[in-house]
Every structure is written in C-alpha cells, then in structure tokens.
CSV table of C-alpha atoms in Angstrom, one decimal:
chain,number,residue,atom,x,y,z
A,114,MET,CA,104.6,75.6,110.0
A,115,LYS,CA,101.2,73.9,109.8
A,116,THR,CA,102.7,70.5,110.2
A,117,PRO,CA,99.7,68.2,109.9
A,118,ARG,CA,99.1,69.2,106.3
A,119,ILE,CA,102.7,69.5,105.2
A,120,ALA,CA,103.6,66.1,106.6
A,121,LYS,CA,101.3,64.4,104.1
A,122,SER,CA,103.4,65.4,101.2
A,123,ILE,CA,106.7,64.3,99.6
A,124,ALA,CA,108.7,66.9,97.7
A,125,VAL,CA,111.2,65.8,95.1
A,126,LEU,CA,113.2,68.8,94.2
A,127,ALA,CA,114.9,68.9,90.8
A,128,ALA,CA,116.3,72.4,90.4
A,129,GLY,CA,119.7,73.2,91.8
A,130,SER,CA,120.4,69.5,92.4
A,131,LEU,CA,118.4,69.6,95.6
A,132,LEU,CA,116.6,66.5,96.7
A,133,LEU,CA,114.1,66.6,99.6
A,134,SER,CA,112.1,63.7,101.0
A,135,ALA,CA,109.6,64.3,103.8
A,136,CYS,CA,108.1,61.0,104.6
A,137,ALA,CA,106.0,60.7,107.8
A,138,GLY,CA,106.3,57.4,109.7
A,139,ALA,CA,103.2,55.2,110.0
A,140,THR,CA,102.2,52.7,112.6
A,141,GLU,CA,100.1,49.8,111.4
A,142,SER,CA,97.1,48.8,113.5
A,143,PRO,CA,97.0,45.3,114.8
A,144,VAL,CA,95.4,42.9,112.3
A,145,PRO,CA,92.6,40.7,113.6
A,146,GLU,CA,93.3,37.0,113.2
A,147,GLU,CA,89.9,36.5,111.6
A,148,ARG,CA,88.0,38.8,109.2
A,149,ASP,CA,84.9,38.2,107.2
A,150,ASP,CA,84.4,39.7,103.8
A,151,ASP,CA,82.3,42.6,105.0
A,152,GLU,CA,85.0,43.6,107.5
A,153,THR,CA,87.7,43.5,104.8
A,154,SER,CA,85.5,45.5,102.4
A,155,ALA,CA,84.8,48.1,105.0
A,156,GLU,CA,88.5,48.5,105.9
A,157,GLY,CA,89.3,48.9,102.2
A,158,GLU,CA,86.7,51.6,101.9
A,159,ASP,CA,88.1,53.4,105.0
A,160,GLU,CA,91.6,53.3,103.6
A,161,THR,CA,90.4,54.7,100.3
A,162,ALA,CA,88.5,57.5,102.1
A,163,ALA,CA,91.6,58.3,104.1
A,164,ALA,CA,93.7,58.5,101.0
A,165,ASP,CA,91.2,60.7,99.3
A,166,SER,CA,91.0,63.0,102.3
A,167,ASP,CA,94.6,64.2,102.0
A,168,GLU,CA,94.4,68.0,101.7
A,169,GLU,CA,96.0,70.0,99.1
A,170,ILE,CA,98.6,72.5,100.4
A,171,LEU,CA,97.6,76.1,99.6
A,172,ILE,CA,100.5,78.3,98.6
A,173,GLY,CA,99.9,82.0,98.0
A,174,GLY,CA,101.5,84.2,95.4
A,175,SER,CA,101.2,87.9,95.9
A,176,ILE,CA,102.2,89.4,92.6
A,177,PHE,CA,103.6,93.0,92.2
A,178,THR,CA,101.4,93.4,89.1
A,179,LEU,CA,100.0,91.2,86.4
A,180,GLN,CA,99.9,94.2,84.0
A,181,TYR,CA,103.5,93.3,83.1
A,182,ALA,CA,104.0,89.9,81.4
A,183,TRP,CA,107.3,89.6,83.2
A,184,PHE,CA,105.4,88.8,86.4
A,185,LEU,CA,103.3,86.3,84.6
A,186,GLY,CA,106.6,84.6,84.0
A,187,ALA,CA,107.3,84.5,87.7
A,188,GLN,CA,103.9,83.0,88.3
A,189,GLU,CA,104.6,80.4,85.5
A,190,GLY,CA,107.8,79.5,87.3
A,191,MET,CA,106.0,78.7,90.5
A,192,GLU,CA,103.5,76.6,88.6
A,193,ASN,CA,106.3,74.8,86.8
A,194,TRP,CA,107.8,73.8,90.2
A,195,ALA,CA,104.4,72.3,91.3
A,196,GLU,CA,104.2,70.3,88.0
A,197,ASP,CA,107.7,69.0,88.5
A,198,ASN,CA,106.9,68.0,92.1
A,199,PRO,CA,103.4,66.5,92.0
A,200,ASP,CA,103.8,64.7,95.3
A,201,ALA,CA,103.9,68.0,97.1
A,202,ASN,CA,100.1,68.3,96.3
A,203,ILE,CA,100.2,72.1,95.9
A,204,ARG,CA,97.3,74.3,95.0
A,205,PHE,CA,98.0,78.0,94.2
A,206,GLN,CA,96.1,81.1,94.8
A,207,PHE,CA,97.6,84.2,93.1
A,208,GLU,CA,96.7,87.8,94.0
A,209,ASP,CA,97.5,90.9,91.9
A,210,SER,CA,98.7,93.8,93.9
A,211,ASN,CA,98.5,96.1,90.8
A,212,GLN,CA,101.5,98.0,92.1
A,213,ASP,CA,99.4,99.3,95.0
A,214,ILE,CA,100.7,99.1,98.6
A,215,GLN,CA,97.3,98.7,100.3
A,216,ARG,CA,96.3,96.0,97.9
A,217,ASN,CA,99.5,94.2,98.6
A,218,ILE,CA,98.7,94.2,102.3
A,219,GLU,CA,95.1,93.1,101.7
A,220,ASN,CA,96.3,90.3,99.4
A,221,LEU,CA,98.5,88.9,102.1
A,222,GLU,CA,95.6,89.0,104.6
A,223,ASN,CA,93.3,87.4,102.0
A,224,LEU,CA,95.7,84.6,101.4
A,225,ALA,CA,96.1,84.0,105.1
A,226,SER,CA,92.3,83.9,105.5
A,227,ALA,CA,92.1,81.3,102.7
A,228,GLY,CA,94.5,79.1,104.7
A,229,ALA,CA,97.8,79.5,102.9
A,230,ASP,CA,100.6,77.6,104.6
A,231,GLY,CA,103.3,79.7,102.7
A,232,ILE,CA,103.4,82.7,100.6
A,233,VAL,CA,105.8,83.9,97.9
A,234,VAL,CA,105.4,87.7,97.8
A,235,PHE,CA,106.6,90.1,95.1
A,236,PRO,CA,106.3,93.4,97.1
A,237,THR,CA,105.3,96.8,95.9
A,238,ASP,CA,108.0,98.6,98.0
A,239,SER,CA,110.8,97.9,100.5
A,240,LYS,CA,108.9,98.3,103.8
A,241,ALA,CA,105.2,98.7,103.8
A,242,ILE,CA,104.2,95.0,104.0
A,243,ILE,CA,106.7,94.1,106.7
A,244,PRO,CA,104.3,94.6,109.7
A,245,THR,CA,101.7,92.4,108.0
A,246,MET,CA,104.2,89.7,107.3
A,247,VAL,CA,105.4,89.8,110.9
A,248,ASN,CA,101.9,89.5,112.2
A,249,LEU,CA,100.8,86.7,109.9
A,250,HIS,CA,104.0,84.8,110.6
A,251,ASN,CA,103.7,85.2,114.4
A,252,THR,CA,100.0,84.6,114.8
A,253,GLN,CA,99.3,82.0,112.0
A,254,ASP,CA,102.8,80.5,111.4
A,255,ILE,CA,102.8,81.4,107.7
A,256,GLN,CA,106.1,81.2,106.1
A,257,PHE,CA,107.3,83.8,103.5
A,258,VAL,CA,109.7,84.0,100.7
A,259,VAL,CA,110.3,87.5,99.2
A,260,GLY,CA,110.9,87.7,95.5
A,261,ASP,CA,112.3,90.5,93.3
A,262,TYR,CA,112.1,93.4,95.7
A,263,PRO,CA,114.3,93.2,98.8
A,264,GLN,CA,112.8,94.2,102.1
A,265,GLN,CA,114.5,96.6,104.5
A,266,PRO,CA,113.1,96.3,108.1
A,267,ASP,CA,113.9,99.0,110.6
A,268,ASN,CA,114.2,96.3,113.2
A,269,PRO,CA,116.3,93.2,112.2
A,270,GLU,CA,114.0,91.0,114.2
A,271,ASP,CA,111.2,91.8,111.7
A,272,ALA,CA,113.0,90.0,108.9
A,273,ILE,CA,110.8,86.9,109.4
A,274,TRP,CA,110.9,85.8,105.7
A,275,GLU,CA,112.9,82.7,105.0
A,276,THR,CA,115.0,84.1,102.2
A,277,PHE,CA,115.1,86.7,99.4
A,278,VAL,CA,115.1,85.5,95.7
A,279,GLY,CA,115.8,88.3,93.3
A,280,HIS,CA,118.0,89.6,90.5
A,281,ASP,CA,120.7,92.1,90.9
A,282,MET,CA,119.1,95.5,90.1
A,283,VAL,CA,122.4,97.3,89.8
A,284,ALA,CA,123.6,94.6,87.3
A,285,LEU,CA,120.5,95.3,85.2
A,286,GLY,CA,121.6,98.9,84.8
A,287,GLU,CA,125.2,97.9,84.3
A,288,SER,CA,124.2,95.7,81.4
A,289,SER,CA,122.2,98.6,79.8
A,290,GLY,CA,125.1,100.9,80.4
A,291,GLN,CA,127.5,98.5,78.6
A,292,ILE,CA,125.3,98.4,75.6
A,293,ALA,CA,125.3,102.2,75.6
A,294,VAL,CA,129.1,102.4,75.9
A,295,ASP,CA,129.6,99.9,73.1
A,296,HIS,CA,127.3,101.8,70.8
A,297,LEU,CA,128.9,105.2,71.6
A,298,LEU,CA,132.4,103.8,70.9
A,299,GLU,CA,131.3,102.3,67.7
A,300,GLN,CA,129.7,105.6,66.6
A,301,GLY,CA,132.8,107.6,67.6
A,302,ILE,CA,130.8,109.8,70.0
A,303,GLU,CA,133.2,111.4,72.5
A,304,ASP,CA,131.0,113.7,74.6
A,305,PRO,CA,127.7,111.9,74.7
A,306,THR,CA,124.3,112.9,76.1
A,307,LEU,CA,122.3,110.1,77.5
A,308,LEU,CA,118.8,110.0,79.0
A,309,PHE,CA,117.7,107.6,81.7
A,310,ILE,CA,114.0,107.5,82.7
A,311,THR,CA,113.4,106.4,86.3
A,312,VAL,CA,110.1,105.4,87.9
A,313,PRO,CA,110.2,107.1,91.3
A,314,SER,CA,107.3,104.9,92.6
A,315,SER,CA,109.6,101.9,92.3
A,316,GLY,CA,111.9,103.4,94.9
A,317,GLU,CA,115.3,101.9,95.4
A,318,VAL,CA,114.9,99.5,92.5
A,319,THR,CA,114.8,102.2,90.0
A,320,GLU,CA,117.7,104.0,91.7
A,321,GLN,CA,119.8,100.9,91.6
A,322,ARG,CA,119.2,100.5,87.9
A,323,LEU,CA,120.2,104.1,87.4
A,324,GLU,CA,123.3,103.6,89.6
A,325,GLY,CA,124.5,100.6,87.5
A,326,PHE,CA,123.9,102.5,84.2
A,327,ARG,CA,125.7,105.6,85.4
A,328,SER,CA,128.7,103.8,86.8
A,329,VAL,CA,129.4,101.9,83.5
A,330,VAL,CA,128.9,104.9,81.3
A,331,GLU,CA,131.0,107.3,83.4
A,332,ALA,CA,133.8,104.8,83.7
A,333,GLU,CA,134.3,105.1,79.9
A,334,PHE,CA,133.0,108.7,79.5
A,335,PRO,CA,133.7,110.6,82.7
A,336,ASP,CA,132.3,113.8,81.2
A,337,ALA,CA,129.1,112.2,79.8
A,338,ASN,CA,125.9,114.3,80.3
A,339,ILE,CA,123.5,111.8,81.8
A,340,ILE,CA,120.0,113.3,82.0
A,341,VAL,CA,117.8,111.7,84.6
A,342,GLU,CA,114.0,112.2,84.3
A,343,GLY,CA,111.5,110.6,86.7
A,344,ASP,CA,108.3,109.4,85.2
A,345,THR,CA,106.0,110.4,88.1
A,346,GLY,CA,102.9,109.4,86.2
A,347,ALA,CA,101.8,105.8,85.6
A,348,GLY,CA,105.3,104.7,84.6
A,349,ASP,CA,103.8,103.3,81.4
A,350,ARG,CA,104.1,104.1,77.7
A,351,ASN,CA,101.6,107.0,77.8
A,352,SER,CA,103.2,108.8,80.7
A,353,SER,CA,106.7,108.3,79.4
A,354,HIS,CA,105.6,109.5,75.9
A,355,THR,CA,104.5,112.8,77.5
A,356,LEU,CA,107.7,113.1,79.5
A,357,MET,CA,109.8,112.5,76.4
A,358,GLU,CA,107.9,115.1,74.4
A,359,ASN,CA,108.9,117.7,77.0
A,360,VAL,CA,112.5,116.5,77.1
A,361,LEU,CA,112.8,116.7,73.3
A,362,GLN,CA,111.6,120.3,73.4
A,363,ARG,CA,114.6,121.4,75.5
A,364,GLU,CA,117.3,118.9,74.5
A,365,ALA,CA,118.8,119.5,71.0
A,366,SER,CA,120.8,116.3,71.1
A,367,ILE,CA,120.4,112.9,72.8
A,368,ASP,CA,122.6,110.0,71.9
A,369,VAL,CA,121.2,107.1,74.0
A,370,VAL,CA,117.9,106.5,75.8
A,371,SER,CA,117.4,103.9,78.5
A,372,GLY,CA,115.1,103.6,81.5
A,373,HIS,CA,113.6,101.6,84.3
A,374,ASN,CA,111.7,99.2,82.1
A,375,ASP,CA,110.6,98.6,78.5
A,376,ALA,CA,107.4,100.6,78.9
A,377,THR,CA,109.2,103.8,79.7
A,378,VAL,CA,111.7,103.4,76.9
A,379,LEU,CA,109.0,102.4,74.4
A,380,GLY,CA,107.0,105.5,75.3
A,381,ALA,CA,110.1,107.6,74.8
A,382,TYR,CA,110.8,106.0,71.5
A,383,ASN,CA,107.2,106.7,70.3
A,384,ALA,CA,107.6,110.3,71.2
A,385,ALA,CA,110.9,110.5,69.3
A,386,VAL,CA,109.2,108.9,66.3
A,387,GLY,CA,106.4,111.5,66.5
A,388,ALA,CA,109.0,114.3,66.6
A,389,GLY,CA,111.0,112.8,63.7
A,390,ARG,CA,114.0,112.3,65.9
A,391,ASP,CA,114.2,108.5,66.4
A,392,GLY,CA,117.1,108.3,63.9
A,393,ASP,CA,119.2,110.6,66.1
A,394,MET,CA,119.4,108.2,69.2
A,395,GLY,CA,119.7,104.7,70.3
A,396,PHE,CA,117.2,103.0,72.6
A,397,ILE,CA,117.9,100.3,75.2
A,398,GLY,CA,115.0,98.5,76.9
A,399,ILE,CA,115.0,96.7,80.2
A,400,GLY,CA,112.6,93.9,81.1
A,401,GLY,CA,111.4,92.0,78.1
A,402,GLU,CA,108.6,92.9,75.7
A,403,LYS,CA,108.0,91.3,72.4
A,404,GLU,CA,107.8,94.7,70.7
A,405,VAL,CA,111.4,95.6,71.6
A,406,PHE,CA,112.7,92.2,70.5
A,407,GLN,CA,110.8,92.6,67.2
A,408,HIS,CA,112.3,96.0,66.6
A,409,ILE,CA,115.8,94.5,67.1
A,410,GLN,CA,115.1,91.4,65.0
A,411,ASP,CA,113.7,93.6,62.2
A,412,GLY,CA,116.8,95.7,62.1
A,413,ASN,CA,115.3,98.9,63.4
A,414,GLU,CA,118.5,100.8,63.9
A,415,ALA,CA,117.0,103.0,66.7
A,416,TRP,CA,117.0,99.9,68.9
A,417,ILE,CA,120.5,99.0,70.0
A,418,GLY,CA,119.7,96.6,72.8
A,419,GLU,CA,117.5,94.9,75.4
A,420,VAL,CA,118.4,93.7,78.9
A,421,VAL,CA,116.5,90.7,80.2
A,422,GLN,CA,116.3,88.4,83.2
A,423,ASP,CA,114.3,85.2,83.2
A,424,PRO,CA,111.3,85.5,85.5
A,425,VAL,CA,110.4,81.9,85.2
A,426,VAL,CA,113.7,81.0,86.9
A,427,LEU,CA,112.9,83.5,89.6
A,428,GLY,CA,109.4,82.1,90.3
A,429,TYR,CA,110.7,78.5,90.2
A,430,THR,CA,113.5,79.2,92.6
A,431,ALA,CA,111.3,81.2,95.0
A,432,MET,CA,108.8,78.3,95.2
A,433,GLU,CA,111.5,75.7,95.7
A,434,ALA,CA,113.0,77.9,98.5
A,435,LEU,CA,109.6,78.2,100.2
A,436,TRP,CA,109.0,74.4,100.1
A,437,LEU,CA,112.4,73.7,101.6
A,438,ALA,CA,111.7,76.2,104.4
A,439,MET,CA,108.3,74.7,105.0
A,440,ASN,CA,110.0,71.3,105.5
A,441,GLY,CA,112.5,72.6,108.0
A,442,GLU,CA,115.5,73.4,105.8
A,443,SER,CA,117.7,76.3,106.7
A,444,LEU,CA,118.1,78.7,103.8
A,445,PRO,CA,120.7,81.3,102.8
A,446,GLU,CA,119.8,84.9,103.3
A,447,GLN,CA,119.6,85.4,99.6
A,448,TYR,CA,119.5,83.1,96.5
A,449,ASP,CA,121.7,83.9,93.6
A,450,LEU,CA,120.1,84.0,90.2
A,451,PRO,CA,121.7,84.2,86.7
A,452,ALA,CA,123.0,87.6,85.7
A,453,PRO,CA,121.0,89.7,83.4
A,454,GLU,CA,121.7,89.3,79.7
A,455,GLY,CA,122.2,92.1,77.1
A,456,ILE,CA,120.6,91.3,73.8
A,457,THR,CA,121.7,93.3,70.8
A,458,PRO,CA,121.4,93.2,67.0
A,459,ALA,CA,124.7,91.2,67.0
A,460,ASN,CA,123.4,88.3,69.2
A,461,ILE,CA,119.6,88.3,68.9
A,462,ASP,CA,119.7,85.3,66.5
A,463,GLU,CA,121.3,83.3,69.3
A,464,HIS,CA,118.1,83.6,71.4
A,465,ASP,CA,114.8,81.7,70.9
A,466,TRP,CA,112.8,84.7,72.2
A,467,GLN,CA,109.8,84.0,70.0
A,468,ASN,CA,109.1,81.0,72.3
A,469,TRP,CA,109.5,82.8,75.6
A,470,THR,CA,105.9,82.6,76.8
A,471,TRP,CA,106.4,85.3,79.4
A,472,LEU,CA,107.3,88.0,76.9
A,473,GLY,CA,104.5,90.7,76.8
C-alpha cells in the first residue's frame, strides 16, 4: 500500500454497517515563546499550504465494457461510495476494456502508470489479466478487488486480489429457469422446447447461467428439449437476430427463449417478430434494459420475464472492499450480494424501474 497518501485520509464507511477511521497521529512542533505578527502570518500560510497540498487518492476502475448500461451502474456505485465518504479524498479514473482482453491488460498498466493506489477490475475473462495484476501488485504495491467475473489462477499464490465481489451467475440462470417453468405450467405445456442463447466469448459466466437455467427446467420437466445455441458473433442484437433466423428455419416449435443477456434475447425476439412467430413463444431477458421492462409494462404477452441484479450495489460494495483493504483490513475471499430478482407481468408494478438510472 502506498501509505504516505492513504494515511492522509479518513474513511467513514456507511454500507454494511462498517465504520473505519484511519487517523494518523500528529506531533506538534515546539511553539516559540515570542512571535511577531509576520512570523504568525507566515506560519498560518505554511499551514494552509500544507492542507492544500494533500493529494487526492487515485482509484482505477477497469470496466468490462461501457457499451452495456449495466456496467455504467457499477461505475455509478463506485462514485456513490466516494460521495458518501468525502474524507477519503478519492479521484477516479475509469477505463473501458470494450470486452477485449488486450485492452483490459493495457488499461491496468495505464492506471498503474497514472499512479493508482488501488484498482477495481471487472475482467474480460477468468485468467488473462492475472499475470498483469501479479506484476503490478508485486512491483508497485497496487491493491486489487475483482468484480463480477471471478478469476481462476493456475497457481494459488497468484490470487493477489483482496476479494471478489460478484453476483451468483448460476442463480441468474436459475431465476430465468423458474420464470420459464411457471409459464409452462400455467400454459399447460407438458413436453416443452426451450432455447437458451449463450455467448461463448463470456466463457464460464455464460455456461453458469445456462447451468442454472437447465437445472431448474429439467427438475420440473425432465424430458424438456433445451436447445443451446452459441452466439459466436458480437453477442449483440444483430448477431443474435441472425442466429435466431437460422434457428426458426429448422425448429417448428419453441415455447420459451432465454439467453446470456438482454441483447441476445432482444435480437431473438426481433427475429421472431420478423417471422411472425413472436406469439408462439415467451421471452425472458437477463441483465436489465429499458426496452425489456417496457415490453413487460405494456403488456406485451411475448415477454414473460426479466432477471436483474443491481450493479450499483456491486460497484459500491467493490469500492468499499478496496478501501478497507487499502487501510489494512482483512477481507473475506468473496463478498455476498443480493440474489437476482425475477420481474414478471405479475410483479412489475412493485418496482420503480423507470428511475433506475443504470438501465440501458
């Protein structure tokens, strides 16, 4: 830890009922018995200059991508923490990795060169940035908190980050699967066909979401036909639209569509609308986009649910954890976050989603 800069700040931590005070002791200089006005004035100026010279503490945020509003919510959460703790004297520098591994690595190096004392990183995969983190930690004493995407080092000694703050990816899929099951039971469909669109570039994250979805569906419908299609394109609406067009040409019946995120499901929905088949199936988004919420709110029967996690809580908790670590606190290996929430036509009125600033 870069102690000379950190020791100048006091952090008052509100979330999680955590309170941290880091006050450095001060030793007063002997006071002369006699001072003239000029000496007193000069001393006052020196004290003012010393107060003004307190450096801000630079904290880096390496963001998976700012193309998705969800990650803007994580950034917002970090900024909210700084607003709640002004005595910490934090200044942020955020870097967009744009879902690219090399840019993720370069961003960490850029933040280190800029003088970051700590970095919250939302990685692009589970391994690629570990050597860079190890190097920056060992050579520049930079402390890391990993958010959203857990890292899996081949050597346990390389796990130099202070903690992991992330949502349960399997639980995301389970929540989507439960919405699907409830819909199928309500419709009286006994041998359902379901489509789940993965994003292979997201690695284990997308596999975990599929795992959760599959486990819940198959627990109720052991013989369900679950079609898994990987969007190997951009993982956005356009690539998913093309993928879905191909699926519709060969699949005569699909009862439910879900996927890795809202973009993939929205692309599939648009393709189904184009083919005149959107009335044949129910769609479940994951992530949080206004368009999906609006479909549900407007009573679009094709949209049977949305699964969300609050990224603002994620960002806030990650920043709080980093500050604790930078001030010598021992952290758990992982921070627990609220479980994902399934939003459906039956409960959407209970949510103030129109005022969620992070919704895309």
